[in-house]
Coordinates of C-alpha atoms in Angstrom, one line a residue:
X1 CA 11.4 -101.3 -29.3
X2 CA 9.5 -102.5 -32.7
X3 CA 7.1 -104.7 -30.8
X4 CA 6.2 -101.9 -28.2
X5 CA 5.7 -99.6 -31.3
X6 CA 3.7 -102.1 -33.0
X7 CA 1.6 -102.5 -29.8
X8 CA 0.9 -98.9 -29.2
X9 CA -0.1 -98.4 -32.9
X10 CA -2.8 -101.5 -32.7
X11 CA -3.8 -100.2 -29.5
X12 CA -4.6 -96.6 -30.6
X13 CA -6.4 -97.7 -33.9
X14 CA -8.3 -100.4 -32.0
X15 CA -9.5 -97.5 -29.6
X16 CA -10.3 -95.4 -32.4
X17 CA -12.3 -98.1 -34.0
X18 CA -14.2 -98.9 -30.8
X19 CA -15.4 -95.4 -30.8
X20 CA -15.9 -94.6 -34.4
X21 CA -16.3 -97.8 -36.3
X22 CA -13.9 -96.6 -39.0
X23 CA -12.5 -99.8 -39.6
X24 CA -15.2 -101.0 -41.7
X25 CA -14.9 -97.6 -43.6
X26 CA -11.4 -98.0 -44.3
X27 CA -11.5 -101.6 -45.0
X28 CA -14.2 -100.8 -47.6
X29 CA -12.2 -98.1 -49.5
X30 CA -9.0 -99.8 -49.0
X31 CA -10.3 -103.0 -51.1
X32 CA -12.0 -100.7 -53.8
X33 CA -10.5 -101.5 -57.1
X34 CA -9.3 -98.9 -59.8
X35 CA -8.1 -99.6 -63.3
X36 CA -4.7 -98.5 -64.5
X37 CA -4.1 -96.3 -67.4
X38 CA -1.9 -93.1 -67.6
X39 CA -5.0 -90.8 -68.8
X40 CA -6.6 -91.3 -65.2
X41 CA -4.1 -89.3 -63.9
X42 CA -4.9 -86.1 -65.4
X43 CA -7.7 -85.6 -62.8
X44 CA -4.8 -86.4 -60.0
X45 CA -2.8 -83.5 -61.6
X46 CA -5.7 -81.2 -61.1
X47 CA -6.0 -82.3 -57.6
X48 CA -2.6 -82.0 -56.4
X49 CA -2.2 -78.8 -58.4
X50 CA -5.1 -77.3 -56.0
X51 CA -3.1 -78.4 -53.1
X52 CA -0.3 -76.8 -54.1
X53 CA -2.4 -73.7 -54.9
X54 CA -3.8 -73.9 -51.1
X55 CA -0.6 -74.6 -49.5
X56 CA 1.0 -71.3 -51.6
X57 CA -2.2 -69.2 -51.2
X58 CA -2.0 -69.5 -47.3
X59 CA 1.5 -68.2 -47.5
X60 CA 0.7 -65.4 -50.0
X61 CA -2.4 -64.5 -47.8
X62 CA -0.2 -63.6 -44.8
X63 CA 1.3 -60.6 -46.9
X64 CA -0.9 -59.5 -49.4
X65 CA -3.1 -56.1 -48.5
X66 CA -6.3 -56.1 -50.5
X67 CA -7.2 -52.7 -50.4
X68 CA -7.2 -49.9 -53.5
X69 CA -6.2 -47.1 -51.0
X70 CA -3.5 -44.9 -52.8
X71 CA 0.1 -44.4 -51.5
X72 CA 3.4 -43.6 -52.9
X73 CA 5.8 -46.7 -53.0
X74 CA 8.9 -46.4 -51.1
X75 CA 10.0 -50.1 -51.1
X76 CA 13.3 -51.6 -52.2
X77 CA 12.5 -51.8 -55.7
X78 CA 14.3 -49.0 -57.0
X79 CA 12.4 -48.1 -60.4
X80 CA 9.2 -47.8 -58.5
X81 CA 10.3 -45.2 -55.9
X82 CA 7.9 -42.3 -55.7
X83 CA 5.5 -44.0 -58.0
X84 CA 1.5 -43.5 -56.7
X85 CA -0.2 -47.0 -56.6
X86 CA -2.5 -48.9 -54.5
X87 CA -1.8 -50.8 -51.2
X88 CA -2.4 -53.8 -53.2
X89 CA 0.1 -53.4 -55.8
X90 CA 2.7 -52.4 -53.4
X91 CA 1.9 -55.3 -51.1
X92 CA 2.8 -57.4 -54.4
X93 CA 6.2 -55.7 -54.8
X94 CA 6.9 -56.3 -51.1
X95 CA 6.0 -59.9 -51.2
X96 CA 7.9 -60.1 -54.6
X97 CA 11.0 -58.3 -53.6
X98 CA 11.4 -58.0 -49.4
X99 CA 9.8 -61.5 -48.3
X100 CA 12.2 -64.2 -48.2
X101 CA 10.7 -66.9 -51.0
X102 CA 7.9 -64.8 -51.8
X103 CA 8.7 -64.1 -55.3
X104 CA 9.1 -67.9 -55.6
X105 CA 5.8 -68.7 -54.0
X106 CA 4.0 -65.9 -56.1
X107 CA 5.4 -68.0 -59.2
X108 CA 4.4 -71.3 -57.9
X109 CA 0.9 -70.2 -57.0
X110 CA 0.3 -68.7 -60.5
X111 CA 1.9 -71.7 -62.5
X112 CA -0.3 -73.7 -60.5
X113 CA -3.1 -72.2 -61.3
X114 CA -2.6 -72.5 -64.9
X115 CA -1.8 -76.1 -64.6
X116 CA -4.9 -76.6 -62.4
X117 CA -7.3 -75.4 -65.1
X118 CA -5.4 -77.1 -68.0
X119 CA -5.3 -80.5 -66.2
X120 CA -9.3 -79.9 -65.5
X121 CA -9.9 -79.1 -69.6
X122 CA -7.4 -82.2 -70.6
X123 CA -9.4 -84.5 -67.8
X124 CA -12.6 -83.4 -69.5
X125 CA -11.5 -83.8 -73.1
X126 CA -10.6 -87.3 -71.9
X127 CA -13.9 -87.9 -70.5
X128 CA -15.7 -86.4 -73.6
X129 CA -13.7 -88.5 -76.3
X130 CA -13.8 -91.5 -74.2
X131 CA -17.8 -91.5 -73.7
X132 CA -17.0 -91.5 -69.7
X133 CA -19.8 -88.8 -69.3
X134 CA -22.8 -91.4 -70.1
X135 CA -25.0 -93.0 -67.8
X136 CA -24.7 -93.0 -64.6
X137 CA -21.8 -90.3 -64.8
X138 CA -23.9 -87.5 -66.2
X139 CA -24.3 -85.8 -63.1
X140 CA -20.6 -85.9 -62.2
X141 CA -19.9 -84.6 -65.6
X142 CA -21.8 -81.5 -64.5
X143 CA -20.1 -81.4 -61.4
X144 CA -16.6 -81.5 -63.4
X145 CA -17.7 -78.8 -65.8
X146 CA -18.8 -76.6 -62.6
X147 CA -15.0 -77.2 -61.5
X148 CA -13.7 -76.1 -64.6
X149 CA -16.3 -72.8 -64.2
X150 CA -14.8 -72.4 -60.7
X151 CA -11.0 -72.7 -61.8
X152 CA -11.9 -69.9 -64.1
X153 CA -13.1 -67.7 -61.5
X154 CA -10.4 -68.6 -59.3
X155 CA -8.0 -67.6 -61.8
X156 CA -9.5 -64.4 -63.0
X157 CA -10.0 -63.4 -59.3
X158 CA -6.4 -63.9 -58.5
X159 CA -5.1 -62.3 -61.8
X160 CA -6.6 -59.2 -61.1
X161 CA -5.7 -58.9 -57.3
X162 CA -2.0 -57.3 -57.9
X163 CA -4.0 -54.2 -59.4
X164 CA -1.6 -54.0 -62.2
X165 CA -2.2 -52.4 -65.4
X166 CA -2.5 -55.7 -67.4
X167 CA -5.2 -57.1 -65.0
X168 CA -6.9 -53.6 -64.9
X169 CA -7.4 -53.6 -68.4
X170 CA -8.9 -56.8 -68.0
X171 CA -11.3 -55.9 -65.7
X172 CA -12.3 -52.7 -68.0
X173 CA -13.1 -55.1 -70.5
X174 CA -15.3 -56.9 -68.2
X175 CA -16.7 -53.7 -67.2
X176 CA -17.5 -52.9 -71.0
X177 CA -19.5 -56.3 -71.2
X178 CA -21.4 -56.2 -68.1
X179 CA -22.6 -52.4 -69.1
X180 CA -23.5 -54.0 -72.7
X181 CA -26.3 -56.0 -70.8
X182 CA -29.6 -54.0 -71.6
X183 CA -31.4 -52.1 -68.9
X184 CA -29.6 -54.0 -65.9
X185 CA -25.8 -53.9 -67.2
X186 CA -25.0 -50.3 -65.5
X187 CA -26.7 -51.5 -62.2
X188 CA -24.8 -54.4 -62.1
X189 CA -21.5 -52.6 -62.8
X190 CA -22.1 -50.0 -60.2
X191 CA -23.1 -52.9 -57.7
X192 CA -19.9 -54.7 -58.5
X193 CA -17.2 -52.1 -58.5
X194 CA -18.8 -50.0 -55.7
X195 CA -19.7 -46.9 -58.2
X196 CA -17.9 -46.0 -61.3
X197 CA -15.1 -48.0 -62.7
X198 CA -12.8 -48.8 -61.1
X199 CA -14.2 -47.8 -57.8
X200 CA -12.5 -48.4 -54.2
X201 CA -14.0 -51.6 -53.3
X202 CA -13.5 -54.1 -56.2
X203 CA -9.8 -55.6 -54.8
X204 CA -11.3 -56.4 -51.3
X205 CA -14.6 -58.0 -52.9
X206 CA -12.1 -60.2 -55.4
X207 CA -9.8 -60.9 -52.5
X208 CA -12.7 -62.3 -50.3
X209 CA -14.2 -64.2 -53.3
X210 CA -10.5 -65.4 -54.3
X211 CA -9.6 -67.0 -50.7
X212 CA -12.8 -67.9 -49.6
X213 CA -15.7 -68.4 -51.8
X214 CA -14.2 -69.8 -54.8
X215 CA -12.0 -72.4 -52.7
X216 CA -14.6 -73.4 -50.8
X217 CA -16.8 -74.4 -53.9
X218 CA -14.0 -76.0 -55.4
X219 CA -13.3 -78.1 -52.2
X220 CA -17.2 -78.9 -51.9
X221 CA -17.4 -80.1 -55.6
X222 CA -14.1 -82.3 -55.5
X223 CA -15.2 -84.2 -52.3
X224 CA -18.7 -84.5 -54.4
X225 CA -17.0 -85.6 -57.4
X226 CA -14.7 -87.9 -55.8
X227 CA -17.6 -89.5 -53.9
X228 CA -19.8 -89.9 -56.9
X229 CA -16.0 -91.8 -58.4
X230 CA -16.3 -94.1 -55.7
X231 CA -20.2 -94.6 -55.9
X232 CA -20.5 -95.3 -59.6
X233 CA -17.4 -97.5 -59.9
X234 CA -14.2 -96.2 -62.0
X235 CA -14.5 -96.4 -65.7
X236 CA -12.1 -98.7 -67.5
X237 CA -10.7 -99.0 -71.3
X238 CA -12.0 -102.0 -73.3
X239 CA -10.2 -105.3 -73.0
X240 CA -10.6 -108.7 -72.3
X241 CA -12.6 -109.7 -69.4
X242 CA -13.9 -106.3 -69.1
X243 CA -17.4 -105.6 -68.9
X244 CA -20.2 -103.4 -67.7
X245 CA -20.6 -105.0 -64.5
X246 CA -17.2 -105.5 -63.4
X247 CA -13.9 -103.6 -62.6
X248 CA -10.1 -105.1 -63.5
X249 CA -7.7 -103.1 -61.7
X250 CA -5.4 -102.9 -58.5
X251 CA -6.6 -101.9 -55.1
X252 CA -6.7 -98.5 -53.5
X253 CA -4.1 -99.8 -50.8
X254 CA -1.2 -99.9 -50.9
X255 CA -0.8 -99.9 -54.5
X256 CA -3.2 -96.6 -55.5
X257 CA -2.0 -95.0 -52.2
X258 CA 1.7 -95.4 -52.7
X259 CA 1.4 -94.3 -56.5
X260 CA -0.5 -91.5 -55.5
X261 CA 1.6 -90.2 -52.7
X262 CA 4.6 -90.4 -55.0
X263 CA 3.1 -88.7 -58.1
X264 CA 1.9 -85.9 -55.7
X265 CA 5.3 -85.0 -55.0
X266 CA 6.2 -85.2 -58.9
X267 CA 3.8 -82.8 -59.6
X268 CA 4.9 -80.4 -56.8
X269 CA 8.3 -80.6 -57.8
X270 CA 7.0 -79.8 -61.4
X271 CA 5.6 -76.6 -60.4
X272 CA 8.1 -75.5 -58.1
X273 CA 10.5 -75.9 -60.9
X274 CA 8.6 -74.0 -62.9
X275 CA 8.2 -71.3 -60.4
X276 CA 12.0 -71.3 -59.4
X277 CA 13.0 -70.9 -63.4
X278 CA 10.2 -69.5 -65.7
X279 CA 9.0 -65.8 -64.8
X280 CA 5.2 -65.1 -65.0
X281 CA 3.4 -62.2 -64.4
X282 CA 6.2 -59.8 -63.8
X283 CA 3.9 -57.0 -62.4
X284 CA 7.0 -54.8 -62.0
X285 CA 7.2 -54.5 -65.5
X286 CA 3.6 -53.4 -66.2
X287 CA 3.3 -50.8 -63.5
X288 CA 0.2 -49.9 -61.2
X289 CA -3.0 -49.7 -62.8
X290 CA -3.8 -46.3 -64.7
X291 CA -7.0 -46.5 -67.1
X292 CA -4.8 -44.2 -69.6
X293 CA -2.3 -46.8 -70.8
X294 CA -2.9 -49.6 -72.7
X295 CA 0.4 -51.6 -73.5
X296 CA 0.7 -53.2 -77.1
X297 CA 1.2 -57.1 -77.3
X298 CA -0.9 -57.7 -73.8
X299 CA -3.7 -60.5 -73.5
X300 CA -4.9 -62.3 -70.6
X301 CA -4.0 -65.9 -69.2
X302 CA -4.8 -68.5 -71.8
X303 CA -8.1 -69.7 -70.3
X304 CA -9.7 -66.5 -70.7
X305 CA -8.2 -65.6 -74.0
X306 CA -10.7 -66.9 -76.3
X307 CA -13.1 -64.5 -74.9
X308 CA -10.6 -61.5 -76.1
X309 CA -10.1 -63.2 -79.2
X310 CA -14.0 -62.9 -79.8
X311 CA -14.1 -59.4 -79.0
X312 CA -11.2 -58.8 -81.4
X313 CA -12.9 -60.7 -84.0
X314 CA -16.6 -59.2 -83.7
X315 CA -16.9 -56.3 -86.2
X316 CA -18.6 -53.0 -85.5
X317 CA -20.9 -53.6 -88.7
X318 CA -21.0 -56.3 -91.4
X319 CA -21.9 -55.4 -95.0
X320 CA -23.4 -52.1 -93.7
X321 CA -25.7 -53.6 -91.1
X322 CA -24.6 -52.3 -87.9
X323 CA -24.3 -54.4 -84.4
X324 CA -25.4 -51.4 -82.0
X325 CA -28.7 -49.9 -81.9
X326 CA -30.2 -47.3 -79.6
X327 CA -33.9 -48.6 -78.6
X328 CA -36.1 -46.6 -76.5
X329 CA -33.3 -44.6 -75.1
X330 CA -31.2 -47.8 -74.5
X331 CA -28.0 -48.8 -76.3
X332 CA -28.1 -52.3 -77.5
X333 CA -24.5 -53.3 -78.2
X334 CA -24.5 -56.7 -79.9
X335 CA -20.8 -56.3 -80.9
X336 CA -20.2 -56.8 -77.3
X337 CA -23.0 -59.1 -76.3
X338 CA -22.5 -61.5 -79.0
X339 CA -18.8 -62.5 -78.4
X340 CA -18.5 -61.6 -74.5
X341 CA -21.7 -63.1 -73.3
X342 CA -23.9 -65.1 -76.2
X343 CA -21.0 -67.1 -77.4
X344 CA -19.5 -68.1 -73.9
X345 CA -23.1 -69.1 -72.9
X346 CA -23.8 -71.2 -75.7
X347 CA -20.2 -72.8 -75.7
X348 CA -20.4 -73.5 -72.1
X349 CA -24.0 -74.7 -72.0
X350 CA -23.3 -77.1 -75.0
X351 CA -20.3 -78.4 -72.9
X352 CA -22.4 -78.8 -69.6
X353 CA -25.5 -80.5 -71.1
X354 CA -24.0 -82.7 -74.1
X355 CA -24.2 -86.1 -72.2
X356 CA -28.2 -85.5 -72.2
X357 CA -27.9 -84.5 -75.6
X358 CA -26.2 -87.1 -76.9
X359 CA -28.2 -89.7 -74.8
X360 CA -31.7 -88.2 -76.5
X361 CA -30.1 -88.2 -80.0
X362 CA -29.1 -91.4 -80.1
X363 CA -31.3 -93.1 -78.0
X364 CA -28.5 -94.9 -75.9
X365 CA -29.8 -94.7 -72.4
X366 CA -28.2 -97.8 -70.6
X367 CA -25.2 -97.8 -68.2
X368 CA -21.7 -97.5 -69.9
X369 CA -18.9 -98.5 -67.5
X370 CA -16.4 -99.4 -70.2
X371 CA -15.0 -96.8 -72.3
X372 CA -15.1 -96.1 -76.0
X373 CA -12.3 -95.8 -78.1
X374 CA -12.5 -92.4 -79.9
X375 CA -12.5 -94.0 -83.4
X376 CA -15.6 -95.8 -82.7
X377 CA -17.6 -92.9 -81.7
X378 CA -16.4 -90.8 -84.9
X379 CA -19.4 -88.2 -84.6
X380 CA -18.7 -87.5 -81.2
X381 CA -14.9 -87.5 -81.7
X382 CA -15.4 -85.1 -84.7
X383 CA -17.5 -82.7 -82.7
X384 CA -15.3 -82.6 -80.0
X385 CA -12.2 -81.9 -82.3
X386 CA -14.6 -78.9 -84.0
X387 CA -15.1 -77.3 -80.5
X388 CA -11.4 -77.5 -80.1
X389 CA -10.8 -75.8 -83.4
X390 CA -13.0 -73.5 -82.7
X391 CA -11.4 -72.5 -79.3
X392 CA -7.9 -72.4 -81.1
X393 CA -9.1 -70.1 -83.8
X394 CA -10.4 -67.6 -80.9
X395 CA -7.2 -67.9 -78.7
X396 CA -5.2 -67.0 -81.9
X397 CA -7.3 -64.2 -82.7
X398 CA -7.1 -62.9 -79.0
X399 CA -3.1 -62.8 -79.9
X400 CA -3.7 -61.4 -83.2
X401 CA -1.3 -58.5 -83.2
X402 CA 1.7 -60.8 -81.7
X403 CA 1.2 -63.3 -84.5
X404 CA 1.1 -60.4 -87.2
X405 CA 4.3 -59.1 -85.6
X406 CA 6.0 -62.4 -85.4
X407 CA 5.1 -63.6 -88.9
X408 CA 5.3 -60.0 -90.6
X409 CA 1.6 -60.2 -91.8
X410 CA -1.1 -57.6 -91.8
X411 CA -3.3 -57.4 -88.4
X412 CA -6.4 -56.5 -90.6
X413 CA -5.6 -59.4 -92.9
X414 CA -5.5 -61.9 -90.3
X415 CA -8.6 -60.8 -88.1
X416 CA -10.4 -60.9 -91.6
X417 CA -8.9 -64.8 -92.2
X418 CA -10.1 -65.6 -88.7
X419 CA -13.6 -64.1 -89.2
X420 CA -14.2 -66.7 -92.1
X421 CA -12.2 -69.3 -90.4
X422 CA -14.3 -69.5 -87.3
X423 CA -17.1 -70.7 -89.4
X424 CA -15.1 -72.9 -91.7
X425 CA -12.3 -74.5 -89.9
X426 CA -14.5 -76.2 -87.2
X427 CA -16.9 -77.8 -89.9
X428 CA -13.8 -79.2 -91.9
X429 CA -11.9 -80.4 -88.6
X430 CA -15.0 -82.3 -87.7
X431 CA -15.6 -83.8 -91.5
X432 CA -11.6 -84.8 -91.4
X433 CA -11.8 -86.1 -87.7
X434 CA -15.1 -88.4 -88.6
X435 CA -13.3 -89.6 -91.8
X436 CA -9.9 -90.4 -89.8
X437 CA -11.9 -92.4 -87.6
X438 CA -13.9 -94.3 -89.8
X439 CA -10.4 -95.2 -91.7
X440 CA -9.2 -96.6 -88.5
X441 CA -12.0 -98.6 -87.9
X442 CA -11.7 -100.3 -91.5
X443 CA -8.3 -100.6 -90.7
X444 CA -9.2 -102.6 -87.4
X445 CA -11.6 -104.8 -89.2
X446 CA -9.0 -105.6 -92.0
X447 CA -6.4 -106.5 -89.0
X448 CA -8.8 -108.9 -87.3
X449 CA -9.9 -110.5 -90.4
X450 CA -6.6 -110.7 -92.2
X451 CA -4.0 -110.1 -89.3
X452 CA -0.6 -108.0 -89.4
X453 CA 1.8 -108.2 -92.6
X454 CA 4.7 -110.1 -91.8
X455 CA 6.4 -109.1 -94.8
X456 CA 7.4 -113.0 -95.8
X457 CA 6.5 -114.3 -98.8
X458 CA 5.8 -118.0 -99.4
X459 CA 5.5 -119.8 -102.9
X460 CA 3.0 -122.7 -103.0
X461 CA 3.6 -126.1 -105.2
X462 CA 1.2 -124.7 -107.6
X463 CA 3.8 -122.0 -107.9
X464 CA 1.2 -118.9 -106.3
X465 CA 3.2 -116.6 -104.1
X466 CA 1.4 -115.2 -101.0
X467 CA 2.3 -113.1 -97.9
X468 CA 2.1 -114.5 -94.7
X469 CA -0.3 -112.7 -92.2
X470 CA 0.0 -113.0 -88.6
X471 CA -3.3 -113.3 -86.9
X472 CA -4.0 -110.8 -83.9
X473 CA -3.7 -111.9 -80.3
X474 CA -7.2 -112.4 -78.3
X475 CA -6.7 -109.3 -76.5
X476 CA -6.1 -107.1 -79.8
X477 CA -8.9 -108.7 -81.4
X478 CA -11.1 -108.3 -78.3
X479 CA -10.6 -104.4 -78.5
X480 CA -11.0 -104.3 -82.1
X481 CA -14.2 -105.8 -82.2
X482 CA -15.8 -104.8 -78.9
X483 CA -17.9 -101.9 -79.4
X484 CA -21.7 -101.3 -80.3
X485 CA -23.1 -101.7 -83.8
X486 CA -26.1 -99.2 -83.6
X487 CA -28.2 -98.5 -86.5
X488 CA -30.1 -95.2 -87.2
X489 CA -33.4 -95.2 -85.7
X490 CA -36.4 -95.8 -88.2
X491 CA -39.4 -93.6 -88.4
X492 CA -43.0 -94.4 -88.4
X493 CA -45.0 -93.4 -91.5
X494 CA -46.8 -90.1 -90.8
X495 CA -50.4 -92.2 -91.0
X496 CA -51.3 -95.4 -89.6
X497 CA -53.2 -98.4 -91.0
X498 CA -56.3 -96.2 -90.6
X499 CA -55.0 -93.3 -92.2
X500 CA -55.1 -91.2 -89.3
X501 CA -51.9 -89.1 -88.5
X502 CA -49.5 -90.0 -86.0
X503 CA -49.1 -87.3 -83.2
X504 CA -45.6 -86.1 -82.8
X505 CA -44.5 -87.4 -86.3
X506 CA -42.3 -84.1 -87.1
X507 CA -40.6 -84.3 -83.7
X508 CA -39.8 -88.0 -84.7
X509 CA -38.4 -87.2 -88.1
X510 CA -36.3 -84.8 -86.6
X511 CA -34.7 -87.3 -84.1
X512 CA -34.7 -89.5 -87.0
X513 CA -32.2 -87.2 -88.6
X514 CA -30.2 -86.8 -85.4
X515 CA -30.0 -90.6 -85.4
X516 CA -28.7 -90.7 -88.9
X517 CA -26.4 -87.9 -88.1
X518 CA -24.8 -90.1 -85.4
X519 CA -24.9 -93.8 -86.8
X520 CA -25.5 -93.4 -90.8
X521 CA -22.1 -93.8 -91.7
X522 CA -20.6 -96.5 -89.8
X523 CA -18.5 -99.8 -89.8
X524 CA -19.8 -102.7 -88.4
X525 CA -17.4 -104.7 -86.2
X526 CA -16.1 -108.1 -87.3
X527 CA -18.9 -110.7 -86.4
X528 CA -17.7 -114.4 -85.2
X529 CA -19.1 -115.7 -88.2
X530 CA -16.9 -113.5 -90.6
X531 CA -14.1 -114.1 -88.5
X532 CA -14.2 -118.0 -88.7
X533 CA -15.0 -117.6 -92.5
X534 CA -11.6 -115.5 -92.9
X535 CA -9.6 -118.1 -90.5
X536 CA -11.0 -120.8 -92.5
X537 CA -9.9 -119.1 -96.1
X538 CA -6.6 -118.5 -94.6

């Protein structure tokens, strides 16, 4: 029986290969080598969360009614009996309380969406702090950034579909930000909502975007992202024998295939566990959308909460200077435009184009396949921590009423504190992080030269007491010394030997200042001569 089954499988494989030449393709990918490190699994978590989103989304689509037609609820949930609501909200209640497994699938879908966005952000943080975005992976970084934006779009469009009072107030905020755009804002709002907010067409449009447009874009971006990962080779952490010209790891098949399959079910299981035991987005507690009520203690999901925090933090005027003006009959509301559009645009623009900025500022344009240890790139690490600090402050301000109530603080005092903190704490975080990184570099240098302290004291014949140090092994020593020692660029004099002014000297000076910003404070790795001298001394 086993022989017949093997022969049938071999015959089928041979039949397919003769007509598609897929054997060479499979052989190539099966032999592809991937390095092994737990942080590389963050991208896999994002991929598997998206698969869970697709599976649960197909189930929910069968029962959701994307309509804003008004009805009176007559379903099984008793406290909503006779309440006026849209068909979208009513179908959400029906899915939750009448469809077997409907509530579980709703919560699995919501938790998977949160995990999808969170894993993308953590994956991007790993890529940023280790320098995995450098040449030739700048385009792949931009694709990953676009994936992150698409995950926000998917989350926001899905979050708004139930047409409950919480998501409706979020849409109202978006409507206000859009209308703050000079000249064209009102027209965009009318086009988006099909008339004055909330209109009657928004839910069907969001539904189309959520189940068709955004998932299609995400699928295409994931495919392109994975293709470029295969094309460029996977990055690897520094270690003995690992260079920019090779990859040390395990083959895709059977090792990574088995690991990936098992890890998918682990992620699926964790999401299912969260969906079964942790309630999320209980729309029946909020009720259908009504423009008049706004619940206390409400905020959007964490991934868009920073925008809400920026809106809460922005003052209407500062030291008597207003942020809203009427120019030529048009109202310019900078107190909405700055936190709602300009700040996110600057933040996302910085994130998207940072690889090109760093390459230009540092002049380091070579191909990089071995990752940096964050401590060996103190300025980049400090910038990353500063951006995270900036984001966390905005998130806390987005929950300022909850924080104030929990810790018995003044809401106004808390907002004033965050208004100062948003400018001060990111700078402090950058400086402290940079100093921590340089301290760790000095520690590595000391360990390479003198080894680890053993606590064993030895007395020499001449009466001298010394502590015995244990030298680092070759692998640890390689990791500690294998990084580039880049000095700041040197700017040419403003005039040449004949006294003629050099073209572009001011621009060169600006690049020189950037180079000093990145490389002036540095700890050089131990050189072979220094190591030999230290070993001879010991």
